[in-house]
Short mmCIF file of C-alpha atoms in Angstrom, two decimals:
data_model
loop_
_atom_site.label_atom_id
_atom_site.label_comp_id
_atom_site.label_asym_id
_atom_site.label_seq_id
_atom_site.Cartn_x
_atom_site.Cartn_y
_atom_site.Cartn_z
CA MET M 646 9.21 -27.59 -10.72
CA LYS M 647 12.13 -27.19 -8.30
CA LYS M 648 11.14 -26.40 -4.73
CA ILE M 649 12.38 -23.08 -3.42
CA SER M 650 14.96 -23.33 -0.61
CA LYS M 651 16.65 -19.92 -0.71
CA VAL M 652 15.23 -16.53 -1.71
CA LEU M 653 16.96 -13.25 -2.47
CA ILE M 654 14.78 -10.26 -1.54
CA ALA M 655 15.30 -7.41 -3.99
CA ASN M 656 13.76 -4.74 -1.78
CA ARG M 657 14.07 -2.86 1.48
CA GLY M 658 12.18 -1.65 4.56
CA GLU M 659 9.05 -3.21 5.95
CA ILE M 660 8.30 -5.36 2.90
CA ALA M 661 11.79 -6.91 3.04
CA LEU M 662 11.20 -7.72 6.71
CA ARG M 663 7.76 -9.12 5.89
CA ILE M 664 9.21 -11.47 3.26
CA ILE M 665 12.02 -12.58 5.61
CA ARG M 666 9.42 -13.58 8.20
CA ALA M 667 7.40 -15.51 5.62
CA CYS M 668 10.52 -17.36 4.49
CA LYS M 669 11.47 -18.31 8.05
CA GLU M 670 8.05 -19.86 8.65
CA LEU M 671 8.39 -21.83 5.41
CA GLU M 672 11.92 -22.90 6.48
CA ILE M 673 13.38 -21.10 3.47
CA GLU M 674 16.68 -19.22 3.76
CA SER M 675 16.55 -15.50 2.98
CA VAL M 676 19.14 -13.18 1.46
CA VAL M 677 18.90 -9.39 1.26
CA VAL M 678 20.77 -6.82 -0.76
CA PHE M 679 21.07 -3.35 0.75
CA SER M 680 22.26 0.10 -0.25
CA GLU M 681 24.74 2.28 1.62
CA ALA M 682 21.78 4.31 2.91
CA ASP M 683 20.27 1.17 4.43
CA VAL M 684 23.31 -0.10 6.31
CA ASN M 685 21.40 0.41 9.59
CA GLY M 686 18.15 -1.09 8.33
CA VAL M 687 16.70 -3.43 10.95
CA TRP M 688 15.77 -5.98 8.27
CA VAL M 689 19.37 -6.42 7.09
CA PRO M 690 20.65 -8.54 10.02
CA ARG M 691 17.33 -10.43 10.20
CA ALA M 692 18.06 -12.21 6.91
CA ASP M 693 20.27 -15.30 6.81
CA GLU M 694 22.69 -13.48 4.50
CA CYS M 695 23.10 -9.85 3.42
CA TYR M 696 25.12 -8.19 0.66
CA PRO M 697 25.74 -4.46 0.09
CA ILE M 698 25.40 -2.79 -3.29
CA VAL M 699 27.51 0.37 -3.25
CA GLY M 700 26.76 3.50 -5.20
CA ASN M 701 23.53 5.36 -5.76
CA PRO M 702 21.08 4.20 -3.02
CA VAL M 703 18.11 4.02 -5.40
CA GLU M 704 19.98 2.36 -8.25
CA ALA M 705 21.09 -0.33 -5.79
CA TYR M 706 17.57 -1.77 -5.87
CA LEU M 707 17.18 -1.28 -9.62
CA ASN M 708 20.45 -2.79 -10.82
CA TYR M 709 18.99 -6.17 -11.68
CA ASN M 710 22.17 -7.49 -13.30
CA LYS M 711 24.00 -7.04 -10.00
CA ILE M 712 21.05 -8.46 -8.05
CA ILE M 713 20.86 -11.55 -10.27
CA ASP M 714 24.63 -12.00 -10.02
CA LEU M 715 24.45 -11.93 -6.20
CA ALA M 716 21.50 -14.34 -6.22
CA LYS M 717 23.51 -16.84 -8.26
CA LYS M 718 26.68 -16.42 -6.19
CA SER M 719 24.71 -16.98 -2.96
CA ASN M 720 23.04 -20.09 -4.44
CA CYS M 721 19.49 -18.72 -4.35
CA ASP M 722 16.69 -20.51 -6.18
CA ALA M 723 14.43 -17.50 -6.47
CA ILE M 724 14.07 -13.72 -6.18
CA HIS M 725 11.17 -11.91 -4.50
CA PRO M 726 10.82 -8.31 -5.72
CA GLY M 727 8.39 -7.03 -3.03
CA TYR M 728 6.57 -3.92 -4.27
CA GLY M 729 7.97 -0.91 -6.06
CA PHE M 730 11.47 -0.94 -7.61
CA LEU M 731 11.67 -3.99 -9.94
CA SER M 732 8.42 -5.65 -8.88
CA GLU M 733 6.59 -4.82 -12.12
CA SER M 734 9.51 -5.09 -14.52
CA ALA M 735 8.83 -7.72 -17.17
CA GLU M 736 12.44 -7.34 -18.28
CA PHE M 737 13.67 -8.26 -14.78
CA ALA M 738 11.29 -11.23 -14.53
CA GLN M 739 12.54 -12.52 -17.89
CA ALA M 740 16.18 -11.99 -16.88
CA CYS M 741 15.56 -14.11 -13.78
CA ALA M 742 14.17 -16.93 -15.91
CA ASP M 743 17.05 -16.64 -18.39
CA ASN M 744 19.49 -17.09 -15.50
CA GLY M 745 17.75 -20.12 -14.03
CA LEU M 746 16.14 -18.20 -11.17
CA ILE M 747 12.46 -18.31 -10.17
CA PHE M 748 10.82 -14.89 -10.21
CA ILE M 749 8.31 -14.88 -7.36
CA GLY M 750 5.49 -13.20 -9.20
CA PRO M 751 3.57 -13.44 -12.48
CA LYS M 752 4.99 -14.49 -15.83
CA PRO M 753 6.82 -11.74 -17.79
CA HIS M 754 4.10 -11.48 -20.45
CA HIS M 755 1.42 -10.76 -17.83
CA ILE M 756 3.61 -8.13 -16.15
CA GLU M 757 4.15 -6.53 -19.56
CA LEU M 758 0.46 -6.64 -20.44
CA PHE M 759 -0.78 -5.06 -17.23
CA GLY M 760 2.13 -2.63 -17.06
CA ASP M 761 0.69 -1.07 -20.21
CA LYS M 762 -2.52 0.56 -19.01
CA MET M 763 -3.95 0.86 -22.51
CA ALA M 764 -3.14 -2.69 -23.60
CA SER M 765 -4.58 -4.10 -20.37
CA LYS M 766 -7.74 -2.07 -20.80
CA VAL M 767 -8.18 -3.43 -24.33
CA ALA M 768 -7.49 -7.00 -23.17
CA MET M 769 -9.96 -6.78 -20.28
CA LYS M 770 -12.64 -5.19 -22.47
CA LYS M 771 -12.19 -8.00 -24.99
CA ILE M 772 -13.06 -10.64 -22.37
CA GLY M 773 -16.12 -8.74 -21.16
CA VAL M 774 -14.80 -6.62 -18.30
CA PRO M 775 -16.46 -3.17 -18.13
CA VAL M 776 -14.07 -0.26 -18.74
CA LEU M 777 -14.28 3.53 -18.95
CA GLU M 778 -14.76 5.24 -22.30
CA GLY M 779 -11.44 6.53 -23.60
CA THR M 780 -8.46 6.01 -25.89
CA ASN M 781 -7.01 2.58 -26.62
CA THR M 782 -3.75 3.88 -28.13
CA PRO M 783 -1.19 6.40 -26.83
CA VAL M 784 -1.92 10.08 -27.22
CA LEU M 785 1.31 11.77 -28.28
CA ASP M 786 -0.06 14.99 -29.75
CA LYS M 787 -1.61 17.63 -27.49
CA ALA M 788 -3.99 18.96 -30.14
CA GLU M 789 -5.23 15.45 -30.90
CA GLY M 790 -5.67 14.84 -27.19
CA GLU M 791 -7.81 17.95 -26.79
CA GLU M 792 -10.06 16.85 -29.66
CA ILE M 793 -10.50 13.43 -28.06
CA ALA M 794 -11.34 15.07 -24.72
CA GLN M 795 -14.01 17.19 -26.38
CA VAL M 796 -15.60 14.07 -27.92
CA ILE M 797 -15.57 12.13 -24.63
CA GLY M 798 -16.83 15.17 -22.72
CA PHE M 799 -15.34 16.84 -19.64
CA PRO M 800 -14.32 16.03 -17.00
CA ILE M 801 -11.66 13.66 -18.31
CA ILE M 802 -8.50 12.24 -16.78
CA ILE M 803 -5.06 12.11 -18.42
CA LYS M 804 -3.10 9.06 -17.21
CA ALA M 805 0.44 7.84 -17.75
CA ALA M 806 0.32 4.75 -19.95
CA PHE M 807 3.29 3.17 -18.17
CA GLY M 808 3.19 3.78 -14.44
CA GLY M 809 1.15 3.78 -11.29
CA GLY M 810 0.97 5.10 -7.74
CA GLY M 811 -0.95 8.17 -8.87
CA ARG M 812 2.00 9.58 -10.85
CA GLY M 813 1.39 11.12 -14.25
CA MET M 814 -2.33 11.60 -13.63
CA ARG M 815 -4.24 14.85 -14.06
CA ILE M 816 -7.96 15.61 -13.92
CA VAL M 817 -9.20 18.12 -16.49
CA HIS M 818 -12.54 19.80 -15.82
CA GLY M 819 -12.68 22.01 -18.92
CA ALA M 820 -11.04 22.81 -22.26
CA LYS M 821 -9.13 25.81 -20.87
CA GLU M 822 -7.21 23.55 -18.46
CA PHE M 823 -6.29 20.88 -20.98
CA SER M 824 -2.99 22.23 -22.33
CA ASN M 825 -1.36 22.82 -18.93
CA MET M 826 -2.64 19.54 -17.49
CA TYR M 827 -1.43 17.58 -20.52
CA ASP M 828 2.06 19.04 -20.17
CA SER M 829 2.07 18.39 -16.43
CA ALA M 830 0.98 14.74 -16.82
CA THR M 831 3.46 13.91 -19.58
CA ASN M 832 6.37 15.63 -17.81
CA GLU M 833 5.69 13.76 -14.59
CA SER M 834 5.35 10.49 -16.51
CA ILE M 835 8.76 11.02 -18.12
CA LYS M 836 10.29 11.90 -14.74
CA TYR M 837 9.04 8.81 -12.91
CA PHE M 838 8.68 6.19 -15.64
CA GLY M 839 11.02 7.34 -18.40
CA ARG M 840 8.16 7.48 -20.92
CA GLY M 841 5.69 10.23 -21.72
CA GLU M 842 2.84 8.34 -23.38
CA VAL M 843 -0.57 9.02 -21.86
CA PHE M 844 -4.12 8.00 -22.50
CA ILE M 845 -7.37 9.86 -21.94
CA GLU M 846 -10.57 8.53 -20.48
CA LYS M 847 -13.82 9.71 -18.95
CA TYR M 848 -13.40 10.84 -15.34
CA VAL M 849 -15.87 9.55 -12.77
CA GLN M 850 -16.69 12.24 -10.20
CA ASN M 851 -16.05 11.17 -6.58
CA PRO M 852 -16.06 7.43 -7.19
CA ARG M 853 -15.18 4.67 -4.75
CA HIS M 854 -11.92 2.87 -5.45
CA ILE M 855 -12.42 -0.86 -4.86
CA GLU M 856 -9.90 -3.59 -5.58
CA ILE M 857 -10.10 -7.40 -5.52
CA GLN M 858 -7.23 -9.52 -4.23
CA VAL M 859 -6.75 -12.63 -6.37
CA VAL M 860 -4.51 -15.67 -5.92
CA ALA M 861 -3.88 -17.99 -8.90
CA ASP M 862 -1.70 -21.06 -9.41
CA ALA M 863 -0.18 -22.57 -12.55
CA TYR M 864 -2.95 -25.15 -12.84
CA GLY M 865 -5.86 -22.84 -13.65
CA ASN M 866 -7.10 -22.45 -10.07
CA VAL M 867 -8.05 -18.90 -9.08
CA VAL M 868 -9.58 -17.62 -5.84
CA HIS M 869 -10.28 -14.17 -4.46
CA LEU M 870 -9.67 -12.89 -0.93
CA GLY M 871 -12.40 -10.28 -0.98
CA GLU M 872 -12.30 -6.59 -1.73
CA ARG M 873 -10.40 -3.65 -0.29
CA ASP M 874 -11.82 -0.13 -0.23
CA CYS M 875 -8.98 2.26 -1.11
CA SER M 876 -11.09 5.36 -1.60
CA ILE M 877 -9.35 7.56 0.97
CA GLN M 878 -6.49 8.98 -1.09
CA ARG M 879 -4.44 12.07 -1.65
CA ARG M 880 -3.15 12.88 -5.15
CA HIS M 881 -4.39 9.45 -6.29
CA GLN M 882 -2.16 7.74 -3.70
CA LYS M 883 -3.79 5.51 -1.09
CA VAL M 884 -3.80 6.60 2.55
CA ILE M 885 -6.19 4.15 4.24
CA GLU M 886 -7.35 0.72 3.05
CA ILE M 887 -10.31 -1.25 4.42
CA THR M 888 -11.80 -4.70 4.03
CA PRO M 889 -14.63 -5.32 3.57
CA SER M 890 -15.92 -2.03 2.18
CA PRO M 891 -18.43 -0.62 4.74
CA LEU M 892 -20.97 0.52 2.13
CA LEU M 893 -20.64 -2.06 -0.63
CA ASN M 894 -23.75 -4.20 -1.03
CA ASP M 895 -23.42 -7.98 -1.30
CA GLU M 896 -24.62 -8.12 -4.91
CA THR M 897 -21.98 -5.65 -6.13
CA ARG M 898 -19.34 -7.31 -3.95
CA GLN M 899 -20.01 -10.69 -5.58
CA LYS M 900 -20.08 -9.15 -9.05
CA LEU M 901 -16.64 -7.57 -8.55
CA ALA M 902 -15.22 -10.86 -7.28
CA ASP M 903 -16.71 -12.84 -10.18
CA ILE M 904 -15.41 -10.37 -12.78
CA SER M 905 -11.90 -10.54 -11.31
CA VAL M 906 -11.67 -14.31 -10.92
CA ASN M 907 -13.13 -15.03 -14.36
CA ALA M 908 -10.79 -12.51 -16.01
CA MET M 909 -7.73 -14.08 -14.42
CA LYS M 910 -8.85 -17.56 -15.48
CA LYS M 911 -9.40 -16.46 -19.07
CA LEU M 912 -6.00 -14.76 -19.22
CA GLY M 913 -4.18 -17.65 -17.52
CA TYR M 914 -2.79 -15.42 -14.79
CA GLU M 915 -0.47 -16.95 -12.19
CA SER M 916 0.61 -15.62 -8.74
CA VAL M 917 -1.06 -13.00 -6.56
CA GLY M 918 -2.46 -9.81 -8.03
CA THR M 919 -4.99 -7.04 -7.55
CA VAL M 920 -7.72 -6.05 -9.98
CA GLU M 921 -8.72 -2.42 -9.41
CA PHE M 922 -12.04 -0.75 -10.18
CA LEU M 923 -13.90 2.52 -9.85
CA LEU M 924 -17.55 2.48 -8.79
CA ASP M 925 -19.82 5.46 -9.41
CA GLU M 926 -22.78 6.52 -7.26
CA ASP M 927 -25.03 3.97 -8.99
CA ASP M 928 -22.57 1.09 -8.40
CA ASN M 929 -21.59 0.95 -12.06
CA ILE M 930 -18.25 -0.89 -12.27
CA TYR M 931 -15.26 0.23 -14.33
CA PHE M 932 -11.91 -1.59 -14.54
CA ILE M 933 -8.93 0.77 -14.20
CA GLU M 934 -5.81 -1.37 -13.77
CA MET M 935 -4.26 -4.61 -12.57
CA ASN M 936 -1.30 -4.68 -10.18
CA THR M 937 0.92 -7.71 -10.79
CA ARG M 938 2.64 -7.71 -7.40
CA VAL M 939 1.95 -7.90 -3.71
CA GLN M 940 0.18 -4.71 -2.61
CA VAL M 941 1.16 -2.45 0.26
CA GLU M 942 -2.30 -3.09 1.71
CA HIS M 943 -2.18 -6.91 1.56
CA PRO M 944 -2.26 -7.29 5.41
CA VAL M 945 -5.94 -6.39 5.73
CA SER M 946 -6.88 -9.25 3.41
CA GLU M 947 -4.66 -11.60 5.38
CA ILE M 948 -6.35 -10.67 8.64
CA VAL M 949 -9.95 -11.24 7.54
CA THR M 950 -9.19 -14.49 5.68
CA GLY M 951 -6.28 -15.97 7.62
CA VAL M 952 -4.41 -16.51 4.34
CA ASP M 953 -0.70 -15.58 4.32
CA ILE M 954 -0.44 -13.92 0.91
CA ILE M 955 3.38 -13.75 0.84
CA GLN M 956 3.73 -17.45 1.67
CA ARG M 957 1.18 -18.45 -0.96
CA MET M 958 3.05 -16.29 -3.47
CA ILE M 959 6.31 -18.14 -2.73
CA GLU M 960 4.67 -21.58 -2.82
CA ILE M 961 2.91 -20.91 -6.12
CA ALA M 962 6.20 -19.74 -7.67
CA GLY M 963 7.68 -23.05 -6.50
CA GLY M 964 5.03 -25.02 -8.36
CA ASP M 965 2.52 -25.74 -5.60
CA LYS M 966 -1.21 -25.83 -6.19
CA LEU M 967 -3.59 -23.63 -4.21
CA LYS M 968 -4.26 -25.17 -0.82
CA TYR M 969 -7.95 -24.28 -0.72
CA LYS M 970 -11.07 -23.80 -2.79
CA GLN M 971 -13.09 -20.57 -2.80
CA GLU M 972 -15.79 -22.03 -0.53
CA GLU M 973 -13.11 -22.94 2.04
CA ILE M 974 -12.03 -19.32 2.52
CA ASN M 975 -13.87 -17.76 5.46
CA PHE M 976 -14.20 -13.99 5.81
CA ARG M 977 -14.30 -12.73 9.38
CA GLY M 978 -14.67 -9.18 10.65
CA TYR M 979 -13.19 -5.88 9.45
CA ALA M 980 -9.61 -4.70 9.05
CA ILE M 981 -8.26 -1.19 8.44
CA GLU M 982 -4.74 -0.25 7.36
CA PHE M 983 -3.25 3.19 7.97
CA ARG M 984 -0.18 4.11 5.96
CA ILE M 985 2.23 5.87 8.31
CA ASN M 986 4.24 8.35 6.27
CA SER M 987 7.04 10.79 7.09
CA GLU M 988 5.23 13.83 5.77
CA ASP M 989 3.65 17.03 7.01
CA PRO M 990 -0.12 17.13 6.35
CA GLN M 991 -0.14 20.81 7.32
CA ASN M 992 2.39 21.63 4.61
CA ASN M 993 0.85 20.05 1.52
CA PHE M 994 2.08 16.60 2.62
CA MET M 995 5.71 17.54 2.06
CA PRO M 996 8.08 14.65 2.91
CA THR M 997 9.99 15.09 6.18
CA ALA M 998 13.34 13.78 7.38
CA GLY M 999 15.26 13.41 10.62
CA THR M 1000 16.18 10.94 13.32
CA VAL M 1001 13.63 9.02 15.39
CA LYS M 1002 14.32 10.21 18.93
CA LYS M 1003 11.57 8.31 20.69
CA TYR M 1004 9.41 5.50 19.36
CA LEU M 1005 6.44 4.04 21.21
CA THR M 1006 4.23 1.54 19.39
CA PRO M 1007 0.62 0.47 19.92
CA GLY M 1008 -0.29 -3.09 20.78
CA GLY M 1009 -2.99 -5.28 22.26
CA PRO M 1010 -5.63 -7.49 20.63
CA GLY M 1011 -6.43 -6.74 16.99
CA VAL M 1012 -3.36 -4.55 16.36
CA ARG M 1013 -0.64 -5.36 13.82
CA LEU M 1014 2.30 -3.13 12.91
CA ASP M 1015 4.33 -3.75 9.75
CA THR M 1016 7.35 -1.46 9.95
CA SER M 1017 11.14 -1.37 10.14
CA LEU M 1018 11.30 1.77 12.28
CA TYR M 1019 13.06 1.98 15.66
CA SER M 1020 14.37 4.57 18.15
CA GLY M 1021 17.56 6.17 16.87
CA TYR M 1022 16.85 5.35 13.22
CA GLU M 1023 18.02 8.07 10.84
CA LEU M 1024 15.52 8.29 8.02
CA PRO M 1025 17.02 8.14 4.50
CA THR M 1026 15.73 10.92 2.27
CA CYS M 1027 16.11 9.07 -1.02
CA TYR M 1028 13.16 6.68 -0.71
CA ASP M 1029 9.38 6.74 -0.48
CA SER M 1030 7.99 8.47 2.62
CA MET M 1031 6.12 5.43 3.96
CA LEU M 1032 7.47 4.37 7.37
CA GLY M 1033 5.15 1.42 7.86
CA LYS M 1034 1.55 0.32 8.23
CA LEU M 1035 -0.70 0.18 11.27
CA ILE M 1036 -3.40 -2.46 10.83
CA VAL M 1037 -6.34 -2.95 13.21
CA SER M 1038 -9.14 -5.50 13.16
CA ALA M 1039 -12.38 -6.30 14.95
CA LEU M 1040 -15.51 -8.37 14.37
CA ASP M 1041 -17.57 -5.35 13.27
CA TRP M 1042 -16.97 -1.94 11.70
CA LYS M 1043 -17.72 -0.01 14.88
CA GLY M 1044 -15.23 -2.11 16.80
CA ALA M 1045 -12.55 -1.67 14.14
CA VAL M 1046 -12.93 2.13 14.23
CA ALA M 1047 -12.74 2.13 18.05
CA LYS M 1048 -9.62 -0.05 17.85
CA ALA M 1049 -8.10 2.36 15.35
CA ARG M 1050 -8.71 5.37 17.62
CA ARG M 1051 -7.06 3.64 20.56
CA ALA M 1052 -4.08 2.33 18.57
CA LEU M 1053 -3.41 5.66 16.83
CA ASP M 1054 -3.53 7.47 20.18
CA GLU M 1055 -0.87 5.06 21.49
CA TYR M 1056 1.42 5.52 18.49
CA TYR M 1057 4.15 8.09 19.19
CA ILE M 1058 7.07 9.00 16.92
CA GLU M 1059 9.33 11.83 18.07
CA GLY M 1060 11.93 13.52 15.87
CA ILE M 1061 10.10 13.52 12.53
CA LYS M 1062 6.72 14.75 11.44
CA THR M 1063 4.27 12.07 10.34
CA ASN M 1064 0.68 11.81 9.17
CA ILE M 1065 -0.45 10.13 12.42
CA PRO M 1066 -2.29 13.31 13.54
CA LEU M 1067 -4.28 13.20 10.27
CA HIS M 1068 -5.26 9.58 10.86
CA ARG M 1069 -6.40 10.47 14.40
CA GLU M 1070 -8.70 13.11 12.97
CA ILE M 1071 -10.09 10.83 10.27
CA VAL M 1072 -11.12 8.06 12.69
CA ARG M 1073 -13.06 10.64 14.73
CA ASP M 1074 -14.84 12.12 11.71
CA GLU M 1075 -18.53 11.29 11.44
CA ALA M 1076 -18.37 10.61 7.69
CA PHE M 1077 -15.62 8.04 8.17
CA ILE M 1078 -17.36 6.47 11.16
CA SER M 1079 -20.53 6.03 9.08
CA GLY M 1080 -18.53 4.62 6.14
CA LYS M 1081 -19.57 7.47 3.85
CA PHE M 1082 -16.43 8.29 1.90
CA ASN M 1083 -15.15 8.31 -1.67
CA THR M 1084 -12.00 9.43 -3.46
CA GLY M 1085 -12.89 13.07 -2.76
CA TYR M 1086 -12.99 12.55 1.02
CA LEU M 1087 -9.67 14.19 1.92
CA ASP M 1088 -10.13 17.12 -0.48
CA THR M 1089 -13.49 17.79 1.17
CA ASN M 1090 -12.43 17.40 4.79
CA MET M 1091 -8.78 18.50 5.14
CA LYS M 1092 -9.61 22.07 6.14
CA LYS M 1093 -11.68 21.03 9.15
CA PHE M 1094 -9.09 18.66 10.62
CA LYS M 1095 -7.08 19.97 13.58
CA LEU M 1096 -3.60 18.64 12.99
CA ASP M 1097 -1.66 20.61 15.61
CA VAL M 1098 -3.29 18.93 18.62
CA LYS M 1099 -0.90 17.27 21.07
CA SER M 1100 -0.81 13.52 20.80
CA SER M 1101 -2.53 11.40 23.41
CA ILE M 1102 0.76 9.75 24.36
CA ALA M 1103 2.39 13.14 24.88
CA ASN M 1104 -0.44 14.12 27.22
CA GLU M 1105 0.06 10.86 29.09
CA GLU M 1106 3.75 11.70 29.45
CA ASP M 1107 2.80 15.07 30.98
CA LYS M 1108 0.67 13.22 33.52
CA SER M 1109 3.53 10.86 34.29
CA LEU M 1110 5.84 13.80 35.00
CA LYS M 1111 3.32 15.30 37.41
CA LEU M 1112 2.95 11.99 39.22
CA ALA M 1113 6.73 11.66 39.43
CA ASP M 1114 6.93 15.12 41.05
CA MET M 1115 4.27 14.10 43.57
CA LEU M 1116 6.15 10.93 44.46
CA ARG M 1117 9.32 12.96 44.97
CA ILE M 1118 7.49 15.32 47.35
CA ILE M 1119 6.08 12.38 49.30
CA LYS M 1120 9.51 10.80 49.65
CA GLU M 1121 11.29 14.04 50.63
CA ASN M 1122 8.70 14.97 53.24
CA ASN M 1123 7.97 11.48 54.55
CA LEU M 1124 4.28 11.89 53.73
CA VAL M 1125 1.73 9.10 53.57
CA SER M 1126 -0.62 10.90 51.23
CA VAL M 1127 -1.28 14.17 49.46
CA LYS M 1128 -4.49 15.91 48.51
CA ASN M 1129 -6.26 15.79 45.15
CA ASN M 1130 -7.08 12.10 45.49
CA PHE M 1131 -3.48 10.93 45.21
CA THR M 1132 -2.66 8.36 47.87
CA LEU M 1133 0.49 6.35 48.37
CA TYR M 1134 -0.37 2.71 49.06
#
């Protein structure tokens, strides 16, 4: 297979910047496309070449005919879709192949299979992967759906058949709620995915959401990079991701890894991907979906294994074999990722907008920040609310939590509301510190969190102002020292 020498990145924001960096280290040229709303994006000038796509700022990243045309005109070998937008479009992946371009990701038939939640569930069940009881075909009739729910037994969950990210999902606790929840789920599915098909399955109360990162080449080699605990969520969307899971026992951990690796081998999967599961209170395992792209939370797996997932993804697409066997991958310490979003946790997590007036970032050992934010940046309102990811790591869980507290206290964004105050509360909560959390954690604890407390960095600024006043007094009065233990040396 032809080696990749130039990549077009069909995405924006922090993931575009992340891919640019990976390409530079591999000595591969990078090209970005950008919308009119992203003309000031910090990632745009970082690429070797950049091309605007005028018009609707969302459609700019979905117009794959234009993107492919630009890739060919700029002599690219391959296209990396990042996450979101076209990353899980089998049609786009096939169009790349038809135009002589390498799609950096799985083969189109695997994207299509796992993009259909029902078909993937059937396929995984067929090869021995445990799944939740539910429908294997689309439910298009509300009355039929209610009958199925009664047979399965409440609570059940209605899920969009074609989608992800928590959209088109509704939990139904009883028959009286079914009609409204069915309408709500199908309407949201149509809005976000253009299709209203849903399926129904048994709902597991307060489960843990655990996923396994897999890496597979074209030669039948598959390895895993451990698990990530994604249980802390709001509206089925991940907020914090952790590896390894603080409460998962070694037996269950190995079982999850074995299930995932064996499934990918049997299905002939190629590229990176994430196999996602729910675990109930008795550690029973249920497959829920497979994500055929790089995940937002991939950095935590990189930190504990030392494996650059984006680089491996590019190399595999170029025909390389995996560089290591499973026994050669060493897992070291804990890593936690905090999604930093422009949203107001005090107002039902409503997205916020504005201009970043002041931006102070955390640093030091064990702190990584994946973001494209900077002082003076005017936040576009047409995209997802995620501003970036703060990732911390330490050799043990206690150290990772302490690192998180310190780093979050240092993080200061002025001009827009963010969920940083929520993260500061979480890392001080006893349940989180002890690792005792599940998907119901935020619903249970939101009311007790104090989200209007001044940030640590703001308090430090107040102290700095007071010290500046004291220095001014000393200078104006030719003093050597002042009281209250403040001495000029």
